[in-house]
Amino acid sequence: MASYLLGLTGGIGSGKTTVANLFQARGINLVDADIIAREVVEPGSEGLQAITEHFGVSILQADGTLDRAKLREQIFADDNKRLWLNNLLHPMIRNTMLASAQKAESAYVIMVVPLLFENGLDRLVDRTLVVDISPELQINRTAKRDNVSEVQVASIVASQISREQRLARANDIIDNRGVMAELDAQVEHLHQKYLALAASKTKNE
Ligand code: ADP
């Protein structure tokens, strides 16, 4: 059971997934907040049951899955609904993430959480790691990856905490403005550091 938790975050397109994969290649288990956020509202889940009771069956698509676009529209227009939904889902996501981190068998475990600081999930982890690039690169790489407009990406960047705020709250920072080989070298260096931190935490427990 892994008892040392690292929270990996960064703005959209900063390279979180790329960095997480480099740690995974070194045998480190990942817990992905985006995947868990989808799992807690899967058909048959307690989460989807509660949402259907609150919003009505019109919130479901014909195949019984959640109509995310409709839900987004509804909570965008109504603060109370947004609050209700967050109060329902955030504890479920948090508990599921912790449970799955506890099952991990690597020396430490990484939680990949796009909105780590925005949602206060940094309180759950031993240490935070931020992947950093400039807003220009963020917009450029994401627009290419998702085949969407730069304007669209810029509005998502603006909705997240600022680069400065994120960096101020980071314990460690990876600079992902360079090429992949530079990224891998930084990951290797941090991996050694986290192995040592995890070992000393286990020893002191
Ligand atoms: P995030 O998970 O933070 O949204 P990704 O890991 O998906 O970001 O990276 C965004 C895009 O940038 C992807 O298409 C990825 O392949 C690319 N990318 C990541 N790091 C680099 C890099 N160092 N050089 C060039 N492209 C990169």
mmCIF file of C-alpha atoms in Angstrom, residues 23-198:
data_model
loop_
_atom_site.group_PDB
_atom_site.id
_atom_site.type_symbol
_atom_site.label_atom_id
_atom_site.label_comp_id
_atom_site.label_asym_id
_atom_site.label_seq_id
_atom_site.Cartn_x
_atom_site.Cartn_y
_atom_site.Cartn_z
ATOM 1 C CA PHE A 23 6.265 8.484 -14.058
ATOM 2 C CA GLN A 24 4.075 5.500 -14.923
ATOM 3 C CA ALA A 25 6.844 4.175 -17.181
ATOM 4 C CA ARG A 26 8.984 4.124 -14.004
ATOM 5 C CA GLY A 27 6.453 1.875 -12.272
ATOM 6 C CA ILE A 28 4.473 4.538 -10.436
ATOM 7 C CA ASN A 29 0.705 4.040 -10.120
ATOM 8 C CA LEU A 30 -1.583 6.874 -11.197
ATOM 9 C CA VAL A 31 -4.996 7.955 -9.987
ATOM 10 C CA ASP A 32 -6.688 10.135 -12.594
ATOM 11 C CA ALA A 33 -9.297 12.605 -11.295
ATOM 12 C CA ASP A 34 -10.923 12.977 -14.718
ATOM 13 C CA ILE A 35 -11.506 9.234 -15.002
ATOM 14 C CA ILE A 36 -12.895 9.025 -11.465
ATOM 15 C CA ALA A 37 -15.149 12.026 -12.086
ATOM 16 C CA ARG A 38 -16.719 10.043 -14.943
ATOM 17 C CA GLU A 39 -16.932 6.809 -12.939
ATOM 18 C CA VAL A 40 -18.960 8.354 -10.118
ATOM 19 C CA VAL A 41 -21.770 9.235 -12.570
ATOM 20 C CA GLU A 42 -21.731 6.021 -14.621
ATOM 21 C CA PRO A 43 -25.078 4.280 -15.240
ATOM 22 C CA GLY A 44 -25.989 2.351 -12.082
ATOM 23 C CA SER A 45 -23.921 4.623 -9.808
ATOM 24 C CA GLU A 46 -25.199 6.311 -6.671
ATOM 25 C CA GLY A 47 -24.099 9.619 -8.210
ATOM 26 C CA LEU A 48 -26.200 9.283 -11.338
ATOM 27 C CA GLN A 49 -29.172 8.099 -9.273
ATOM 28 C CA ALA A 50 -29.018 11.260 -7.114
ATOM 29 C CA ILE A 51 -28.596 13.540 -10.135
ATOM 30 C CA THR A 52 -31.583 11.963 -11.894
ATOM 31 C CA GLU A 53 -33.740 12.416 -8.777
ATOM 32 C CA HIS A 54 -32.720 16.076 -8.498
ATOM 33 C CA PHE A 55 -32.763 17.163 -12.150
ATOM 34 C CA GLY A 56 -35.322 14.717 -13.586
ATOM 35 C CA VAL A 57 -34.865 11.986 -16.177
ATOM 36 C CA SER A 58 -34.520 14.608 -18.919
ATOM 37 C CA ILE A 59 -30.883 14.926 -17.723
ATOM 38 C CA LEU A 60 -30.231 11.465 -19.221
ATOM 39 C CA GLN A 61 -29.492 10.633 -22.836
ATOM 40 C CA ALA A 62 -31.483 7.943 -24.667
ATOM 41 C CA ASP A 63 -28.870 5.315 -23.737
ATOM 42 C CA GLY A 64 -29.182 6.077 -20.014
ATOM 43 C CA THR A 65 -25.876 7.946 -19.659
ATOM 44 C CA LEU A 66 -25.627 11.454 -18.242
ATOM 45 C CA ASP A 67 -26.232 14.288 -20.710
ATOM 46 C CA ARG A 68 -23.200 16.350 -19.692
ATOM 47 C CA ALA A 69 -23.942 19.231 -22.035
ATOM 48 C CA LYS A 70 -27.434 19.634 -20.579
ATOM 49 C CA LEU A 71 -26.145 19.395 -17.019
ATOM 50 C CA ARG A 72 -23.480 22.019 -17.770
ATOM 51 C CA GLU A 73 -26.148 24.336 -19.187
ATOM 52 C CA GLN A 74 -28.339 23.945 -16.111
ATOM 53 C CA ILE A 75 -25.631 24.554 -13.543
ATOM 54 C CA PHE A 76 -24.201 27.436 -15.550
ATOM 55 C CA ALA A 77 -27.564 29.189 -15.276
ATOM 56 C CA ASP A 78 -28.191 28.423 -11.587
ATOM 57 C CA ASP A 79 -25.706 28.793 -8.724
ATOM 58 C CA ASN A 80 -27.833 26.718 -6.352
ATOM 59 C CA LYS A 81 -27.831 23.812 -8.756
ATOM 60 C CA ARG A 82 -24.087 24.100 -9.216
ATOM 61 C CA LEU A 83 -23.541 24.123 -5.476
ATOM 62 C CA TRP A 84 -25.828 21.129 -5.009
ATOM 63 C CA LEU A 85 -23.956 19.177 -7.686
ATOM 64 C CA ASN A 86 -20.526 20.044 -6.274
ATOM 65 C CA ASN A 87 -21.651 19.039 -2.781
ATOM 66 C CA LEU A 88 -22.797 15.709 -4.164
ATOM 67 C CA LEU A 89 -19.865 14.887 -6.427
ATOM 68 C CA HIS A 90 -16.805 16.378 -4.759
ATOM 69 C CA PRO A 91 -16.854 14.119 -1.678
ATOM 70 C CA MET A 92 -17.546 11.090 -3.905
ATOM 71 C CA ILE A 93 -14.617 11.938 -6.169
ATOM 72 C CA ARG A 94 -12.331 12.657 -3.210
ATOM 73 C CA ASN A 95 -13.180 9.399 -1.410
ATOM 74 C CA THR A 96 -12.877 7.291 -4.552
ATOM 75 C CA MET A 97 -9.496 8.850 -5.335
ATOM 76 C CA LEU A 98 -8.193 8.179 -1.829
ATOM 77 C CA ALA A 99 -9.496 4.608 -1.872
ATOM 78 C CA SER A 100 -7.827 3.917 -5.170
ATOM 79 C CA ALA A 101 -4.577 5.564 -4.039
ATOM 80 C CA GLN A 102 -4.564 3.306 -1.004
ATOM 81 C CA LYS A 103 -4.774 0.266 -3.251
ATOM 82 C CA ALA A 104 -1.735 1.346 -5.260
ATOM 83 C CA GLU A 105 1.360 -0.762 -4.804
ATOM 84 C CA SER A 106 4.136 1.503 -6.051
ATOM 85 C CA ALA A 107 6.544 3.270 -3.674
ATOM 86 C CA TYR A 108 4.460 6.430 -3.997
ATOM 87 C CA VAL A 109 1.334 7.257 -5.948
ATOM 88 C CA ILE A 110 0.450 10.184 -8.178
ATOM 89 C CA MET A 111 -2.966 11.787 -8.264
ATOM 90 C CA VAL A 112 -3.400 13.624 -11.560
ATOM 91 C CA VAL A 113 -5.821 16.468 -10.816
ATOM 92 C CA PRO A 114 -6.330 19.315 -13.310
ATOM 93 C CA LEU A 115 -8.096 21.495 -10.697
ATOM 94 C CA LEU A 116 -5.993 20.423 -7.691
ATOM 95 C CA PHE A 117 -5.737 23.899 -6.136
ATOM 96 C CA GLU A 118 -9.074 25.224 -7.426
ATOM 97 C CA ASN A 119 -10.907 22.380 -5.628
ATOM 98 C CA GLY A 120 -8.689 22.270 -2.528
ATOM 99 C CA LEU A 121 -7.525 18.711 -3.248
ATOM 100 C CA ASP A 122 -3.948 19.714 -2.476
ATOM 101 C CA ARG A 123 -4.953 19.182 1.159
ATOM 102 C CA LEU A 124 -5.130 15.415 0.501
ATOM 103 C CA VAL A 125 -1.570 14.984 -0.735
ATOM 104 C CA ASP A 126 1.904 15.016 0.821
ATOM 105 C CA ARG A 127 3.393 17.133 -1.929
ATOM 106 C CA THR A 128 2.349 19.005 -5.072
ATOM 107 C CA LEU A 129 4.019 19.026 -8.476
ATOM 108 C CA VAL A 130 3.078 21.639 -11.076
ATOM 109 C CA VAL A 131 3.793 21.284 -14.793
ATOM 110 C CA ASP A 132 4.492 24.770 -16.092
ATOM 111 C CA ILE A 133 4.498 26.306 -19.576
ATOM 112 C CA SER A 134 3.631 29.770 -20.870
ATOM 113 C CA PRO A 135 -0.002 30.589 -21.708
ATOM 114 C CA GLU A 136 1.039 30.954 -25.363
ATOM 115 C CA LEU A 137 2.390 27.390 -25.480
ATOM 116 C CA GLN A 138 -0.652 26.129 -23.572
ATOM 117 C CA ILE A 139 -2.966 27.601 -26.166
ATOM 118 C CA ASN A 140 -0.837 26.438 -29.057
ATOM 119 C CA ARG A 141 -0.367 22.807 -27.901
ATOM 120 C CA THR A 142 -3.973 22.336 -26.763
ATOM 121 C CA ALA A 143 -5.474 23.784 -29.954
ATOM 122 C CA LYS A 144 -3.323 21.353 -31.948
ATOM 123 C CA ARG A 145 -4.084 18.363 -29.695
ATOM 124 C CA ASP A 146 -7.865 18.878 -29.575
ATOM 125 C CA ASN A 147 -8.275 20.475 -32.993
ATOM 126 C CA VAL A 148 -10.133 23.428 -31.456
ATOM 127 C CA SER A 149 -9.728 27.173 -31.878
ATOM 128 C CA GLU A 150 -7.116 29.143 -29.934
ATOM 129 C CA VAL A 151 -9.916 31.458 -28.707
ATOM 130 C CA GLN A 152 -11.704 28.486 -27.154
ATOM 131 C CA VAL A 153 -8.560 27.312 -25.357
ATOM 132 C CA ALA A 154 -7.784 30.857 -24.185
ATOM 133 C CA SER A 155 -11.172 31.046 -22.449
ATOM 134 C CA ILE A 156 -10.464 27.769 -20.601
ATOM 135 C CA VAL A 157 -7.029 29.049 -19.573
ATOM 136 C CA ALA A 158 -8.712 32.215 -18.234
ATOM 137 C CA SER A 159 -11.191 30.132 -16.167
ATOM 138 C CA GLN A 160 -8.399 28.308 -14.285
ATOM 139 C CA ILE A 161 -6.213 29.811 -11.553
ATOM 140 C CA SER A 162 -3.438 31.964 -12.897
ATOM 141 C CA ARG A 163 0.019 30.637 -13.678
ATOM 142 C CA GLU A 164 1.438 32.794 -10.859
ATOM 143 C CA GLN A 165 -1.007 31.489 -8.248
ATOM 144 C CA ARG A 166 -0.413 27.898 -9.292
ATOM 145 C CA LEU A 167 3.366 28.265 -9.148
ATOM 146 C CA ALA A 168 3.171 29.986 -5.760
ATOM 147 C CA ARG A 169 1.399 26.939 -4.335
ATOM 148 C CA ALA A 170 3.664 24.304 -5.914
ATOM 149 C CA ASN A 171 6.167 22.301 -3.887
ATOM 150 C CA ASP A 172 7.935 21.234 -7.078
ATOM 151 C CA ILE A 173 7.789 22.580 -10.618
ATOM 152 C CA ILE A 174 8.503 20.907 -13.956
ATOM 153 C CA ASP A 175 9.379 23.274 -16.785
ATOM 154 C CA ASN A 176 7.768 21.802 -19.924
ATOM 155 C CA ARG A 177 8.715 24.531 -22.374
ATOM 156 C CA GLY A 178 11.511 22.429 -23.829
ATOM 157 C CA VAL A 179 11.752 19.175 -25.777
ATOM 158 C CA MET A 180 10.692 15.737 -24.516
ATOM 159 C CA ALA A 181 14.235 14.691 -23.543
ATOM 160 C CA GLU A 182 14.445 17.650 -21.151
ATOM 161 C CA LEU A 183 11.092 16.671 -19.687
ATOM 162 C CA ASP A 184 12.217 13.098 -19.116
ATOM 163 C CA ALA A 185 15.377 14.241 -17.327
ATOM 164 C CA GLN A 186 13.333 16.373 -14.912
ATOM 165 C CA VAL A 187 10.963 13.470 -14.253
ATOM 166 C CA GLU A 188 13.884 11.138 -13.501
ATOM 167 C CA HIS A 189 15.360 13.635 -11.042
ATOM 168 C CA LEU A 190 12.025 14.106 -9.243
ATOM 169 C CA HIS A 191 11.306 10.368 -9.255
ATOM 170 C CA GLN A 192 14.517 9.763 -7.271
ATOM 171 C CA LYS A 193 13.557 12.545 -4.872
ATOM 172 C CA TYR A 194 10.041 11.107 -4.334
ATOM 173 C CA LEU A 195 11.395 7.596 -3.768
ATOM 174 C CA ALA A 196 13.567 9.011 -0.986
ATOM 175 C CA LEU A 197 10.723 11.087 0.504
ATOM 176 C CA ALA A 198 8.353 8.112 0.420
#
